[in-house]
Amino acid sequence: VRRLATEYVARAPAAVDEKFVFTLKQIFEESILGEIENVVSHARQVNRDLQHRGHVIAIALMCALTAISSYGYRGQHAAKFIRKHFRPDYHPHADQIYTLYRNSFMHSWNLFRASVYPDDTKIKLEGGAVAFGLLDFSQALVQATENFLETLESDASLQRNTLKRYKALRETARA
């Protein structure tokens, strides 16, 4: 994927075009979401489910959410991304997903006030906190990423933010 980005541009593009969207799609699908799916598939193959792999997969999913959402949104970008691109059942829980899941997993390696399941349980309130299955969240993130890329083609604000983020990342890459 690094090769894709370097072959596409020696510098960041000035505008969003079909080639740029394709490059982002490759980056998101191959180096982020695809690698997570490899871990999920392996865990299911070895364990039949995600038991004893849940934290690692959850952390990877939260990192993916953070990375992908940072292309299009500034400040609380993960919550904004969830409200704009995830399925509607995730929208009311965007802030809790960021604080209870992303922050707790990333900074504490644990969930103290929330639950996550090693399956495809749909998102729901449970004891006043959001709960969901890792497989459901993973599928929702894949669909949200597809929606983001579709929206990118026609949303000028999203295009500006994405180009700015890509340019900033591109400038840190080795040639």
mmCIF file of C-alpha atoms in Angstrom:
data_model
loop_
_atom_site.group_PDB
_atom_site.id
_atom_site.type_symbol
_atom_site.label_atom_id
_atom_site.label_comp_id
_atom_site.label_asym_id
_atom_site.label_seq_id
_atom_site.Cartn_x
_atom_site.Cartn_y
_atom_site.Cartn_z
ATOM 1 C CA VAL A 1 0.000 0.000 0.000
ATOM 2 C CA ARG A 2 2.871 2.332 0.741
ATOM 3 C CA ARG A 3 3.963 1.626 -2.818
ATOM 4 C CA LEU A 4 0.505 2.644 -4.079
ATOM 5 C CA ALA A 5 0.647 5.998 -2.329
ATOM 6 C CA THR A 6 4.202 6.701 -3.483
ATOM 7 C CA GLU A 7 3.492 5.684 -7.057
ATOM 8 C CA TYR A 8 0.401 7.870 -7.141
ATOM 9 C CA VAL A 9 2.104 11.081 -6.159
ATOM 10 C CA ALA A 10 5.509 12.458 -5.399
ATOM 11 C CA ARG A 11 3.521 15.185 -3.678
ATOM 12 C CA ALA A 12 -0.068 15.311 -2.466
ATOM 13 C CA PRO A 13 -2.723 15.940 -5.143
ATOM 14 C CA ALA A 14 -4.312 19.365 -5.476
ATOM 15 C CA ALA A 15 -7.827 17.993 -5.933
ATOM 16 C CA VAL A 16 -9.860 14.903 -5.217
ATOM 17 C CA ASP A 17 -10.238 12.837 -8.350
ATOM 18 C CA GLU A 18 -11.023 9.225 -9.153
ATOM 19 C CA LYS A 19 -7.375 8.178 -8.849
ATOM 20 C CA PHE A 20 -7.020 9.810 -5.419
ATOM 21 C CA VAL A 21 -10.203 8.171 -4.100
ATOM 22 C CA PHE A 22 -8.953 4.828 -5.428
ATOM 23 C CA THR A 23 -5.621 5.332 -3.630
ATOM 24 C CA LEU A 24 -7.373 6.073 -0.330
ATOM 25 C CA LYS A 25 -9.631 3.065 -0.850
ATOM 26 C CA GLN A 26 -6.585 0.839 -1.316
ATOM 27 C CA ILE A 27 -4.909 2.259 1.789
ATOM 28 C CA PHE A 28 -8.027 1.854 3.918
ATOM 29 C CA GLU A 29 -8.974 -1.592 2.604
ATOM 30 C CA GLU A 30 -5.561 -3.222 2.355
ATOM 31 C CA SER A 31 -3.391 -1.771 5.070
ATOM 32 C CA ILE A 32 -6.034 -1.035 7.703
ATOM 33 C CA LEU A 33 -9.298 -2.933 7.405
ATOM 34 C CA GLY A 34 -7.839 -5.888 5.516
ATOM 35 C CA GLU A 35 -5.182 -6.514 8.123
ATOM 36 C CA ILE A 36 -7.775 -6.434 10.891
ATOM 37 C CA GLU A 37 -9.904 -8.889 8.938
ATOM 38 C CA ASN A 38 -6.861 -11.193 8.672
ATOM 39 C CA VAL A 39 -6.546 -11.204 12.472
ATOM 40 C CA VAL A 40 -10.292 -11.788 12.904
ATOM 41 C CA SER A 41 -10.235 -14.655 10.391
ATOM 42 C CA HIS A 42 -7.229 -16.241 12.043
ATOM 43 C CA ALA A 43 -8.771 -15.963 15.511
ATOM 44 C CA ARG A 44 -11.988 -17.543 14.273
ATOM 45 C CA GLN A 45 -10.048 -20.288 12.520
ATOM 46 C CA VAL A 46 -8.010 -21.124 15.622
ATOM 47 C CA ASN A 47 -10.596 -20.461 18.375
ATOM 48 C CA ARG A 48 -13.891 -20.627 16.425
ATOM 49 C CA ASP A 49 -14.686 -17.174 17.869
ATOM 50 C CA LEU A 50 -12.979 -14.022 19.118
ATOM 51 C CA GLN A 51 -12.592 -15.138 22.733
ATOM 52 C CA HIS A 52 -9.119 -14.286 24.023
ATOM 53 C CA ARG A 53 -8.474 -12.002 21.052
ATOM 54 C CA GLY A 54 -11.131 -9.385 21.791
ATOM 55 C CA HIS A 55 -8.917 -6.710 23.307
ATOM 56 C CA VAL A 56 -6.380 -6.878 20.501
ATOM 57 C CA ILE A 57 -9.076 -6.740 17.837
ATOM 58 C CA ALA A 58 -10.970 -3.973 19.641
ATOM 59 C CA ILE A 59 -7.809 -1.873 19.911
ATOM 60 C CA ALA A 60 -7.069 -2.405 16.229
ATOM 61 C CA LEU A 61 -10.643 -1.409 15.317
ATOM 62 C CA MET A 62 -10.442 1.749 17.436
ATOM 63 C CA CYS A 63 -7.100 2.632 15.833
ATOM 64 C CA ALA A 64 -8.671 2.083 12.413
ATOM 65 C CA LEU A 65 -11.612 4.305 13.330
ATOM 66 C CA THR A 66 -9.228 7.033 14.516
ATOM 67 C CA ALA A 67 -6.983 6.791 11.460
ATOM 68 C CA ILE A 68 -9.737 6.732 8.841
ATOM 69 C CA SER A 69 -11.845 9.424 10.497
ATOM 70 C CA SER A 70 -8.832 11.741 10.812
ATOM 71 C CA TYR A 71 -8.792 12.169 7.038
ATOM 72 C CA GLY A 72 -12.120 13.932 6.899
ATOM 73 C CA TYR A 73 -12.796 15.500 10.266
ATOM 74 C CA ARG A 74 -11.100 17.730 12.825
ATOM 75 C CA GLY A 75 -11.697 17.733 16.580
ATOM 76 C CA GLN A 76 -13.703 14.772 17.890
ATOM 77 C CA HIS A 77 -13.158 13.291 14.441
ATOM 78 C CA ALA A 78 -14.108 9.736 15.424
ATOM 79 C CA ALA A 79 -17.495 10.786 16.828
ATOM 80 C CA LYS A 80 -18.168 13.011 13.803
ATOM 81 C CA PHE A 81 -17.255 10.146 11.475
ATOM 82 C CA ILE A 82 -19.611 7.779 13.306
ATOM 83 C CA ARG A 83 -22.509 10.249 13.140
ATOM 84 C CA LYS A 84 -21.927 10.961 9.445
ATOM 85 C CA HIS A 85 -20.969 7.574 7.986
ATOM 86 C CA PHE A 86 -21.957 4.685 10.285
ATOM 87 C CA ARG A 87 -25.348 2.980 10.229
ATOM 88 C CA PRO A 88 -28.036 5.038 11.975
ATOM 89 C CA ASP A 89 -28.150 2.753 15.027
ATOM 90 C CA TYR A 90 -24.600 3.883 15.885
ATOM 91 C CA HIS A 91 -25.276 7.648 15.566
ATOM 92 C CA PRO A 92 -26.690 8.334 19.059
ATOM 93 C CA HIS A 93 -23.744 6.495 20.628
ATOM 94 C CA ALA A 94 -20.909 8.262 18.799
ATOM 95 C CA ASP A 95 -19.585 10.163 21.811
ATOM 96 C CA GLN A 96 -19.755 7.140 24.101
ATOM 97 C CA ILE A 97 -17.944 4.982 21.566
ATOM 98 C CA TYR A 98 -15.130 7.502 21.523
ATOM 99 C CA THR A 99 -14.854 7.980 25.287
ATOM 100 C CA LEU A 100 -15.874 4.566 26.624
ATOM 101 C CA TYR A 101 -14.271 2.425 23.954
ATOM 102 C CA ARG A 102 -11.552 4.192 22.028
ATOM 103 C CA ASN A 103 -10.069 5.986 25.041
ATOM 104 C CA SER A 104 -10.502 3.104 27.489
ATOM 105 C CA PHE A 105 -8.997 0.500 25.182
ATOM 106 C CA MET A 106 -6.169 2.720 23.982
ATOM 107 C CA HIS A 107 -5.161 4.211 27.309
ATOM 108 C CA SER A 108 -6.210 1.591 29.856
ATOM 109 C CA TRP A 109 -6.392 -1.699 27.917
ATOM 110 C CA ASN A 110 -9.739 -2.241 29.549
ATOM 111 C CA LEU A 111 -13.383 -1.338 29.591
ATOM 112 C CA PHE A 112 -14.578 -0.190 32.967
ATOM 113 C CA ARG A 113 -18.051 1.140 32.140
ATOM 114 C CA ALA A 114 -18.905 -0.631 28.895
ATOM 115 C CA SER A 115 -19.175 -4.070 27.282
ATOM 116 C CA VAL A 116 -17.949 -5.600 24.075
ATOM 117 C CA TYR A 117 -18.862 -9.039 22.764
ATOM 118 C CA PRO A 118 -16.791 -11.444 20.654
ATOM 119 C CA ASP A 119 -19.589 -11.800 18.105
ATOM 120 C CA ASP A 120 -21.982 -9.834 15.897
ATOM 121 C CA THR A 121 -24.244 -8.471 18.651
ATOM 122 C CA LYS A 122 -25.913 -5.298 17.402
ATOM 123 C CA ILE A 123 -25.186 -2.050 19.212
ATOM 124 C CA LYS A 124 -27.460 -1.463 22.216
ATOM 125 C CA LEU A 125 -27.689 0.235 25.580
ATOM 126 C CA GLU A 126 -26.917 -2.114 28.420
ATOM 127 C CA GLY A 127 -26.981 -0.838 31.969
ATOM 128 C CA GLY A 128 -26.805 2.742 30.726
ATOM 129 C CA ALA A 129 -23.709 2.140 28.591
ATOM 130 C CA VAL A 130 -23.240 1.171 24.976
ATOM 131 C CA ALA A 131 -22.509 -2.475 24.173
ATOM 132 C CA PHE A 132 -21.788 -4.101 20.806
ATOM 133 C CA GLY A 133 -20.171 -7.088 19.186
ATOM 134 C CA LEU A 134 -16.745 -6.739 17.597
ATOM 135 C CA LEU A 135 -17.926 -8.343 14.365
ATOM 136 C CA ASP A 136 -20.842 -5.929 14.118
ATOM 137 C CA PHE A 137 -18.589 -2.945 14.780
ATOM 138 C CA SER A 138 -16.070 -4.198 12.225
ATOM 139 C CA GLN A 139 -18.778 -4.586 9.580
ATOM 140 C CA ALA A 140 -20.192 -1.146 10.430
ATOM 141 C CA LEU A 141 -16.716 0.397 10.111
ATOM 142 C CA VAL A 142 -16.168 -1.192 6.699
ATOM 143 C CA GLN A 143 -19.544 0.124 5.508
ATOM 144 C CA ALA A 144 -18.824 3.563 7.005
ATOM 145 C CA THR A 145 -15.479 3.707 5.213
ATOM 146 C CA GLU A 146 -17.204 2.914 1.923
ATOM 147 C CA ASN A 147 -19.759 5.650 2.651
ATOM 148 C CA PHE A 148 -16.953 8.101 3.480
ATOM 149 C CA LEU A 149 -15.257 7.430 0.133
ATOM 150 C CA GLU A 150 -18.556 7.838 -1.749
ATOM 151 C CA THR A 151 -19.315 11.096 0.086
ATOM 152 C CA LEU A 152 -15.788 12.342 -0.563
ATOM 153 C CA GLU A 153 -16.498 12.489 -4.290
ATOM 154 C CA SER A 154 -19.035 15.325 -3.859
ATOM 155 C CA ASP A 155 -18.485 16.997 -0.453
ATOM 156 C CA ALA A 156 -16.168 20.021 -0.818
ATOM 157 C CA SER A 157 -15.478 20.377 2.915
ATOM 158 C CA LEU A 158 -14.637 16.694 3.230
ATOM 159 C CA GLN A 159 -12.384 17.005 0.189
ATOM 160 C CA ARG A 160 -10.456 19.948 1.687
ATOM 161 C CA ASN A 161 -9.953 18.166 4.999
ATOM 162 C CA THR A 162 -8.945 14.902 3.340
ATOM 163 C CA LEU A 163 -6.475 16.565 0.986
ATOM 164 C CA LYS A 164 -4.960 18.501 3.888
ATOM 165 C CA ARG A 165 -4.583 15.345 5.991
ATOM 166 C CA TYR A 166 -3.171 13.329 3.096
ATOM 167 C CA LYS A 167 -0.687 16.095 2.311
ATOM 168 C CA ALA A 168 0.446 16.251 5.950
ATOM 169 C CA LEU A 169 0.925 12.482 6.071
ATOM 170 C CA ARG A 170 2.597 12.417 2.669
ATOM 171 C CA GLU A 171 5.147 14.992 3.799
ATOM 172 C CA THR A 172 6.250 12.660 6.613
ATOM 173 C CA ALA A 173 6.684 9.639 4.309
ATOM 174 C CA ARG A 174 10.048 8.528 3.048
ATOM 175 C CA ALA A 175 10.345 8.726 -0.704
#
